[in-house]
Amino acid sequence: MNKKICIVGLGYIGLPTAAMLASCGHNVIGVDTNKKVVENLKMGKILIKEPHLDKLVKEVVKNKNLIAINVPCEADVFIIAVPTPINEEKKANLDYVLNAMNSILPYLKKGNVVILESTSPVGTTKDILKPILESTNLKVGEDLYLAYCPERVLPGNILTELANNHRVIGGINEASALIVKQIYECFVRGDIYITDTKTAEMVKLVENTYRDVNIALSNELLKICDSMSINIWNVIKYSNKHPRVNLLDPGPGVGGHCLAVDPWFIVENSPNLSNIIKLSRLTNDSMPRYIFNNIDCLIKHTRGNKKVSILGMTYKADIDDIRQSPIVDLIDILQENNYEVSIYDPYVKEHALIEDDLFKCVKNSSILVIGVNHSVFKYIDFKEIIEVMSGNLILDTRNFLDKDKLEKIGFKYKLVGA
Ligand code: SAJ
């Protein structure tokens, strides 16, 4: 049966989820405090880049299954999909979740369903949201259904993964979990598992922590191999021939709003027990400085000038998101050390150091750094690039470029960790 669903937060998760639910025929009301997002959405336009999302949104807005507004309204189901960043002390900032929750309170009525999608520390749903909802005098679990239903989608492949990934739903009671399962079943083709809220919250944090810890292992091995003059990329290639070994890629560090943030929520809850998790976070956070040391060393060695050009600024390839990007940290370190930095990234528009023109970006620089392996960089004619640079150094932080080809052109190619 079609429901009226109010989704608070129209970002990387809220908007695709709203569009998917709308495409199933639900009457979806998308709410965001950002007026620009709402105004654009009213015209069927989106501000984020994500494959196929623009087309889907255009369609559901045209059919009036998705309507954008600035403040919530009455509905059957409320979904909260707002950011949960960390503050300076690496503790969860729940302000957006609490503001969103408070904004829906006046509209709640008996029989409503409230779903938290935002990644949150263990206990948020039961210990923080439930008491807030109970301030309405509606009994949670009976009059109001409450569940935590985290997303697991990979930016760059969101719509496919929203439909195909398995999901875990943590209900405040079984009735809540089952009702929420019914809602998501309209577009989720993967399996849907139900459990309690704390387990579901922990599952979400553990998934991203698992990946962060594994990348930290590769980054630590990169440093160790470097110190022993061993090529880490060969070590990984051959180690991964073992049937039960799968080392991930080392690189300039781990960014984004998930891996670089979520493990801290576990550390916050269990500071004395989370040793590997904390150390992994710090290891990954140390990589931009390690890359800086590589750059500094190469430039000093060749007596190059202090202009560094960087290709790619986002936290990973083929997306437009620079949140927690290690390349942003690298830029800060370079500037603190009086380097002149210019960046070329076709996915990023609004940043002071971004050059729209690749040749302007690389002009007179002594080194070109591959910060992000955007697919479009494959088509760059490096013969033309070396003509306008003042030096001939390339530092590849992603094992992305073809060494032999570049050396034939005249570049001095250095792969980090090789
Ligand atoms: N990275 C490496 N080496 C690797 C893989 C990734 O350095 O081998 C870096 C990337 O360059 C990037 C960061 O890690 O800076 C994170 O990228 P990612 O592709 O691993 O993940 P996200 O942050 O885009 O999405 C993750 C996914 N989580 C897992 O794979 C466990 C996604 O499924 C989650 O839904 C998402 O976090 C989220 O929203 O929580």
Coordinates of C-alpha atoms and ligand atoms in Angstrom, one line a residue:
M1 CA 0.0 0.0 0.0
N2 CA 1.3 3.4 -0.9
K3 CA 2.3 5.6 2.0
K4 CA 3.1 9.2 2.6
I5 CA 6.8 9.3 3.5
C6 CA 8.6 12.3 4.8
I7 CA 12.4 12.1 4.4
V8 CA 14.5 14.7 6.3
G9 CA 17.9 15.2 4.7
L10 CA 18.3 15.2 0.9
G11 CA 22.0 14.4 0.7
Y12 CA 24.0 11.5 -0.8
I13 CA 21.7 9.0 1.0
G14 CA 18.4 10.8 1.7
L15 CA 17.9 11.9 -1.9
P16 CA 18.5 8.5 -3.6
T17 CA 16.4 6.8 -1.0
A18 CA 13.6 9.3 -1.5
A19 CA 13.8 8.8 -5.3
M20 CA 13.7 5.0 -4.9
L21 CA 10.7 5.1 -2.6
A22 CA 9.0 7.5 -4.9
S23 CA 9.6 5.3 -7.9
C24 CA 7.8 2.5 -6.1
G25 CA 4.7 4.7 -6.1
H26 CA 4.9 6.1 -2.5
N27 CA 4.0 9.8 -2.0
V28 CA 7.4 11.1 -0.8
I29 CA 8.0 14.5 0.7
G30 CA 11.7 15.4 0.8
V31 CA 12.8 18.0 3.4
D32 CA 16.1 19.8 3.5
T33 CA 17.1 23.0 5.4
N34 CA 19.3 23.9 2.4
K35 CA 17.1 26.2 0.2
K36 CA 19.2 25.7 -2.8
V37 CA 18.7 21.9 -2.7
V38 CA 14.9 22.3 -2.3
E39 CA 14.5 24.9 -5.0
N40 CA 16.5 22.8 -7.5
L41 CA 14.6 19.7 -6.6
K42 CA 11.3 21.4 -7.2
M43 CA 12.5 21.8 -10.8
G44 CA 13.6 18.1 -10.9
K45 CA 17.3 19.1 -10.6
I46 CA 20.0 17.8 -8.3
L47 CA 23.2 19.3 -7.0
I48 CA 25.2 16.1 -6.5
K49 CA 26.8 13.9 -9.1
E50 CA 25.8 10.3 -8.9
P51 CA 25.3 8.0 -11.9
H52 CA 21.6 7.8 -13.1
L53 CA 20.3 9.7 -10.1
D54 CA 19.5 12.9 -12.1
K55 CA 17.3 10.9 -14.5
L56 CA 15.4 9.1 -11.7
V57 CA 14.8 12.2 -9.7
K58 CA 13.6 14.1 -12.8
E59 CA 11.1 11.4 -13.5
V60 CA 9.7 11.1 -9.9
V61 CA 9.5 14.9 -9.5
K62 CA 7.6 15.1 -12.9
N63 CA 5.2 12.4 -11.7
K64 CA 4.7 14.3 -8.4
N65 CA 5.8 11.2 -6.4
L66 CA 8.6 13.3 -4.9
I67 CA 7.9 16.8 -3.7
A68 CA 10.6 19.0 -2.0
I69 CA 9.8 21.3 0.9
N70 CA 11.8 23.2 3.6
V71 CA 10.0 21.9 6.7
P72 CA 8.4 18.6 7.6
C73 CA 4.7 17.9 7.4
E74 CA 2.3 15.1 8.5
A75 CA 3.1 11.7 7.1
D76 CA 2.8 8.0 7.7
V77 CA 6.5 7.4 7.8
F78 CA 9.4 9.7 8.7
I79 CA 13.0 8.9 7.7
I80 CA 16.0 10.8 9.0
A81 CA 19.0 10.8 6.7
V82 CA 21.1 13.7 7.9
P83 CA 24.9 13.8 8.4
T84 CA 26.6 12.7 11.7
P85 CA 30.0 14.3 11.5
I86 CA 32.7 14.1 14.2
N87 CA 33.8 17.1 16.2
E88 CA 37.4 18.2 17.1
E89 CA 37.6 15.6 19.9
K90 CA 36.6 12.9 17.4
K91 CA 33.2 12.5 19.1
A92 CA 29.9 12.2 17.2
N93 CA 28.1 15.4 16.6
L94 CA 24.4 14.5 16.7
D95 CA 23.1 18.0 16.3
Y96 CA 21.7 17.3 12.8
V97 CA 19.9 14.2 14.0
L98 CA 18.5 15.9 17.0
N99 CA 17.3 18.9 15.0
A100 CA 15.7 16.6 12.5
M101 CA 14.0 14.6 15.2
N102 CA 12.7 17.8 16.9
S103 CA 11.5 19.1 13.6
I104 CA 9.2 16.1 13.1
L105 CA 7.8 16.0 16.6
P106 CA 4.8 18.4 16.0
Y107 CA 3.6 16.2 13.1
L108 CA 3.7 12.8 14.8
K109 CA 0.5 10.9 15.4
K110 CA -0.5 7.4 16.4
G111 CA 0.5 4.7 14.0
N112 CA 3.5 6.6 12.5
V113 CA 6.8 5.0 11.8
V114 CA 10.1 6.8 12.5
I115 CA 13.3 5.5 10.9
L116 CA 16.9 6.6 11.5
E117 CA 19.2 6.0 8.6
S118 CA 22.1 8.2 9.6
T119 CA 25.2 6.3 10.9
S120 CA 25.2 6.9 14.6
P121 CA 27.0 5.7 17.8
V122 CA 25.5 2.6 19.4
G123 CA 22.6 3.5 21.7
T124 CA 21.4 6.5 19.7
T125 CA 18.1 5.0 18.7
K126 CA 17.2 3.5 22.1
D127 CA 18.8 5.9 24.6
I128 CA 18.5 9.2 22.8
L129 CA 15.7 9.1 20.1
K130 CA 13.2 6.9 22.0
P131 CA 13.0 9.3 25.0
I132 CA 12.6 12.3 22.6
L133 CA 9.7 10.5 20.9
E134 CA 8.1 9.6 24.2
S135 CA 7.9 13.3 25.0
T136 CA 4.9 13.4 22.6
N137 CA 3.0 11.0 25.0
L138 CA 2.8 8.4 22.2
K139 CA 4.1 5.0 23.4
V140 CA 7.2 4.0 21.3
G141 CA 6.8 0.4 20.0
E142 CA 2.9 0.6 20.3
D143 CA 1.7 4.0 19.1
L144 CA 4.9 4.9 17.3
Y145 CA 7.2 2.4 15.6
L146 CA 10.9 3.2 15.7
A147 CA 13.8 1.5 13.9
Y148 CA 17.4 2.0 12.8
C149 CA 17.9 1.1 9.2
P150 CA 21.4 2.1 8.0
E151 CA 22.4 2.3 4.3
R152 CA 25.4 0.4 3.0
V153 CA 25.7 1.9 -0.5
L154 CA 29.0 2.9 -2.2
P155 CA 29.1 6.4 -3.5
G156 CA 29.5 6.2 -7.3
N157 CA 27.2 3.1 -7.4
I158 CA 24.4 4.2 -5.1
L159 CA 21.3 3.3 -7.0
T160 CA 22.5 -0.2 -7.9
E161 CA 23.6 -0.9 -4.4
L162 CA 20.4 0.6 -2.8
A163 CA 18.5 -2.0 -4.7
N164 CA 20.8 -5.0 -4.5
N165 CA 22.6 -4.9 -1.2
H166 CA 21.3 -6.8 1.8
R167 CA 20.0 -4.7 4.7
V168 CA 19.9 -4.9 8.4
I169 CA 17.1 -3.3 10.3
G170 CA 17.2 -2.8 14.1
G171 CA 13.8 -2.3 15.6
I172 CA 13.0 -1.0 19.0
N173 CA 10.7 -4.0 19.1
E174 CA 9.8 -6.7 16.6
A175 CA 6.7 -4.9 15.4
S176 CA 8.7 -1.9 14.5
A177 CA 11.3 -3.9 12.6
L178 CA 8.7 -5.8 10.6
I179 CA 6.8 -2.6 9.6
V180 CA 10.1 -1.0 8.4
K181 CA 11.0 -4.2 6.5
Q182 CA 7.8 -4.0 4.6
I183 CA 8.5 -0.4 3.6
Y184 CA 12.0 -1.1 2.3
E185 CA 10.9 -4.3 0.5
C186 CA 9.4 -2.3 -2.3
F187 CA 12.9 -1.5 -3.7
V188 CA 15.4 -3.8 -1.9
R189 CA 16.1 -6.9 -3.9
G190 CA 18.8 -8.1 -1.3
D191 CA 17.9 -10.0 1.9
I192 CA 16.5 -7.9 4.8
Y193 CA 17.6 -9.1 8.3
I194 CA 15.9 -7.9 11.4
T195 CA 17.5 -7.4 14.8
D196 CA 17.6 -5.0 17.7
T197 CA 18.7 -1.3 17.4
K198 CA 22.1 -1.7 19.1
T199 CA 23.1 -4.6 17.0
A200 CA 22.1 -2.8 13.8
E201 CA 24.0 0.3 14.9
M202 CA 27.1 -1.7 15.7
V203 CA 26.9 -3.6 12.4
K204 CA 27.0 -0.4 10.4
L205 CA 30.0 0.9 12.4
V206 CA 31.8 -2.5 12.1
E207 CA 31.5 -2.7 8.3
N208 CA 33.3 0.6 7.8
T209 CA 35.8 -0.1 10.6
Y210 CA 36.7 -3.4 9.0
R211 CA 37.6 -1.6 5.8
D212 CA 39.4 1.2 7.5
V213 CA 41.5 -1.2 9.6
N214 CA 42.4 -3.2 6.5
I215 CA 43.4 -0.2 4.5
A216 CA 45.5 0.9 7.5
L217 CA 47.3 -2.4 7.4
S218 CA 48.3 -1.8 3.8
N219 CA 49.4 1.8 4.5
E220 CA 51.5 0.6 7.4
L221 CA 53.0 -2.1 5.2
L222 CA 53.7 0.6 2.5
K223 CA 55.8 2.5 5.1
I224 CA 57.6 -0.7 6.2
C225 CA 58.4 -1.8 2.7
D226 CA 59.6 1.7 1.7
S227 CA 62.0 1.6 4.6
M228 CA 63.4 -1.7 3.4
S229 CA 63.4 -0.7 -0.3
I230 CA 60.7 -3.3 -1.2
N231 CA 58.0 -2.5 -3.7
I232 CA 54.7 -2.7 -1.7
W233 CA 52.6 -3.1 -4.8
N234 CA 54.5 -6.3 -5.7
V235 CA 54.2 -7.6 -2.2
I236 CA 50.4 -7.0 -2.3
K237 CA 50.1 -8.6 -5.7
Y238 CA 51.9 -11.8 -4.7
S239 CA 50.4 -12.0 -1.2
N240 CA 46.9 -11.7 -2.7
K241 CA 47.6 -14.9 -4.7
H242 CA 47.0 -16.7 -1.4
P243 CA 43.4 -17.9 -1.3
R244 CA 42.6 -16.3 2.1
V245 CA 44.6 -13.0 1.8
N246 CA 43.1 -9.9 0.3
L247 CA 45.1 -6.8 1.1
L248 CA 43.6 -3.5 0.1
D249 CA 45.3 -0.6 -1.7
P250 CA 47.6 1.7 0.2
G251 CA 47.5 5.4 -0.9
P252 CA 47.3 9.0 0.3
G253 CA 44.9 8.1 3.1
V254 CA 41.3 7.4 3.8
G255 CA 38.6 10.0 3.3
G256 CA 34.9 10.4 3.0
H257 CA 32.2 10.8 5.6
C258 CA 32.1 7.1 6.4
L259 CA 35.4 5.3 6.9
A260 CA 37.2 8.3 8.2
V261 CA 34.4 9.0 10.7
D262 CA 32.5 5.9 11.8
P263 CA 35.4 4.0 13.6
W264 CA 35.6 7.0 16.0
F265 CA 32.0 6.3 17.2
I266 CA 33.2 2.9 18.4
V267 CA 36.3 4.5 20.1
E268 CA 33.9 7.0 21.7
N269 CA 31.8 4.3 23.3
S270 CA 34.7 2.0 24.3
P271 CA 37.9 4.1 24.5
N272 CA 39.8 1.6 26.6
L273 CA 39.0 -1.4 24.4
S274 CA 39.4 -0.1 20.9
N275 CA 43.2 -0.2 20.3
I276 CA 43.5 -1.5 16.8
I277 CA 40.6 0.7 15.6
K278 CA 42.1 3.9 17.0
L279 CA 45.6 3.1 15.7
S280 CA 44.2 2.3 12.3
R281 CA 42.4 5.7 12.1
L282 CA 45.7 7.4 13.1
T283 CA 47.7 5.4 10.6
N284 CA 45.4 6.3 7.7
D285 CA 45.3 10.0 8.9
S286 CA 49.1 10.0 8.8
M287 CA 49.3 9.3 5.1
P288 CA 48.9 12.8 3.7
R289 CA 52.1 13.8 5.7
Y290 CA 53.8 10.8 4.3
I291 CA 52.9 11.8 0.8
F292 CA 54.1 15.3 1.6
N293 CA 57.5 14.0 2.7
N294 CA 57.7 12.1 -0.6
I295 CA 57.0 15.4 -2.6
D296 CA 59.4 17.5 -0.5
C297 CA 62.1 14.9 -0.9
L298 CA 61.7 14.7 -4.6
I299 CA 61.7 18.4 -5.1
K300 CA 64.7 19.0 -2.8
H301 CA 66.6 16.3 -4.6
T302 CA 66.0 17.7 -8.0
R303 CA 66.2 21.4 -6.8
G304 CA 62.8 22.0 -8.4
N305 CA 60.7 25.1 -7.7
K306 CA 58.0 25.1 -5.1
K307 CA 55.0 24.8 -7.4
V308 CA 53.1 21.5 -7.0
S309 CA 50.2 20.6 -9.3
I310 CA 47.7 18.0 -8.1
L311 CA 45.3 16.0 -10.2
G312 CA 42.2 15.1 -8.2
M313 CA 40.9 16.5 -4.9
T314 CA 37.9 14.3 -4.0
Y315 CA 38.2 11.6 -1.4
K316 CA 38.1 8.9 -4.1
A317 CA 37.8 8.4 -7.8
D318 CA 34.8 9.4 -10.0
I319 CA 32.8 11.2 -7.4
D320 CA 32.4 14.9 -6.5
D321 CA 32.7 14.6 -2.7
I322 CA 35.7 16.3 -1.0
R323 CA 34.6 15.6 2.6
Q324 CA 37.6 14.4 4.7
S325 CA 39.6 14.0 1.5
P326 CA 43.2 13.2 2.3
I327 CA 44.2 15.4 -0.7
V328 CA 42.7 18.4 1.1
D329 CA 44.9 17.6 4.1
L330 CA 47.9 17.2 1.7
I331 CA 47.2 20.6 0.2
D332 CA 47.1 22.2 3.7
I333 CA 50.5 20.6 4.7
L334 CA 52.0 21.8 1.4
Q335 CA 50.8 25.3 2.0
E336 CA 52.0 25.3 5.6
N337 CA 55.4 24.5 4.1
N338 CA 55.3 27.4 1.7
Y339 CA 54.6 25.4 -1.4
E340 CA 52.5 26.9 -4.2
V341 CA 49.6 24.5 -5.0
S342 CA 47.3 24.3 -8.0
I343 CA 44.7 21.6 -8.5
Y344 CA 42.8 20.2 -11.4
D345 CA 39.7 18.2 -10.7
P346 CA 36.8 18.2 -13.2
Y347 CA 34.4 17.0 -10.4
V348 CA 35.1 20.0 -8.1
K349 CA 34.0 23.5 -8.9
E350 CA 33.9 25.6 -5.8
H351 CA 37.4 25.8 -4.4
A352 CA 39.9 28.6 -4.5
L353 CA 42.8 26.5 -5.7
I354 CA 41.0 24.7 -8.5
E355 CA 42.0 25.5 -12.0
D356 CA 39.4 24.8 -14.7
D357 CA 42.1 24.5 -17.2
L358 CA 44.5 21.6 -16.9
F359 CA 47.4 23.4 -18.7
K360 CA 47.1 26.5 -16.4
C361 CA 47.2 24.1 -13.5
V362 CA 50.4 22.4 -14.5
K363 CA 52.2 25.5 -15.9
N364 CA 55.7 26.0 -14.4
S365 CA 55.2 23.3 -11.8
S366 CA 58.1 21.1 -10.9
I367 CA 56.0 18.1 -9.9
L368 CA 52.6 16.6 -10.9
V369 CA 51.0 14.6 -8.1
I370 CA 48.2 12.1 -8.9
G371 CA 46.0 12.6 -5.9
V372 CA 42.9 10.8 -7.2
N373 CA 42.5 8.2 -10.0
H374 CA 39.5 9.7 -11.8
S375 CA 38.9 7.7 -14.9
V376 CA 38.9 10.8 -17.1
F377 CA 42.6 11.3 -16.3
K378 CA 43.4 8.3 -18.5
Y379 CA 42.8 10.5 -21.5
I380 CA 45.3 13.2 -20.5
D381 CA 48.0 13.7 -23.1
F382 CA 51.0 13.8 -20.9
K383 CA 53.3 14.8 -23.8
E384 CA 51.6 18.2 -23.9
I385 CA 51.7 18.4 -20.1
I386 CA 55.5 18.0 -19.8
E387 CA 55.9 20.9 -22.3
V388 CA 54.4 23.4 -20.0
M389 CA 55.8 22.2 -16.7
S390 CA 59.1 23.5 -15.4
G391 CA 60.2 20.1 -14.0
N392 CA 59.6 16.5 -15.1
L393 CA 58.5 14.8 -11.8
I394 CA 55.3 12.7 -11.4
L395 CA 54.3 11.2 -8.1
D396 CA 51.5 8.7 -8.4
T397 CA 49.8 8.0 -5.0
R398 CA 47.3 5.6 -6.5
N399 CA 49.3 3.2 -8.7
F400 CA 47.2 4.6 -11.6
L401 CA 49.6 5.7 -14.4
D402 CA 51.8 3.7 -16.9
K403 CA 55.4 4.1 -15.8
D404 CA 57.0 3.0 -19.1
K405 CA 54.8 5.3 -21.2
L406 CA 55.6 8.3 -19.0
E407 CA 59.3 7.6 -18.9
K408 CA 59.4 7.4 -22.7
I409 CA 57.9 10.9 -22.8
G410 CA 60.7 12.2 -20.4
F411 CA 59.0 12.1 -17.0
K412 CA 60.7 10.9 -13.9
Y413 CA 57.9 8.7 -12.5
K414 CA 57.7 7.8 -8.8
L415 CA 55.0 5.5 -7.5
V416 CA 54.5 5.9 -3.8
G417 CA 55.8 2.8 -2.0
A418 CA 57.8 1.5 -5.0
Ligands
SAJ1 N1 40.6 3.4 0.0 C1 41.9 3.1 0.0 N2 42.3 1.8 -0.3 C2 41.3 0.9 -0.8 C3 40.0 1.3 -0.8 C4 39.6 2.5 -0.4 O1 42.8 3.9 0.4 O2 41.7 -0.2 -1.1 C5 40.1 4.8 0.4 C6 39.4 5.6 -0.7 O3 40.4 6.2 -1.6 C7 38.6 6.6 0.1 C8 38.2 5.8 1.3 O4 39.1 4.7 1.4 O5 39.4 7.7 0.5 C9 36.8 5.3 1.4 O6 36.4 4.7 0.1 P1 35.6 3.4 0.0 O7 35.3 3.2 -1.5 O8 36.2 2.3 0.7 O9 34.2 3.6 0.7 P2 33.2 4.9 0.8 O10 33.5 5.7 2.0 O11 32.9 5.5 -0.4 O12 31.9 4.0 1.2 C10 31.9 3.2 2.4 C11 31.4 1.8 2.0 N3 31.7 0.9 3.1 C12 32.3 -0.3 2.9 O13 32.7 -0.7 1.9 C13 32.5 -1.2 4.1 C14 29.9 1.8 1.7 O14 29.5 0.5 1.5 C15 29.1 2.4 2.8 O15 27.7 2.5 2.6 C16 29.6 3.8 3.0 O16 31.0 3.8 3.3 C17 28.8 4.6 4.0 O17 28.0 5.4 3.7 O18 29.0 4.3 5.2

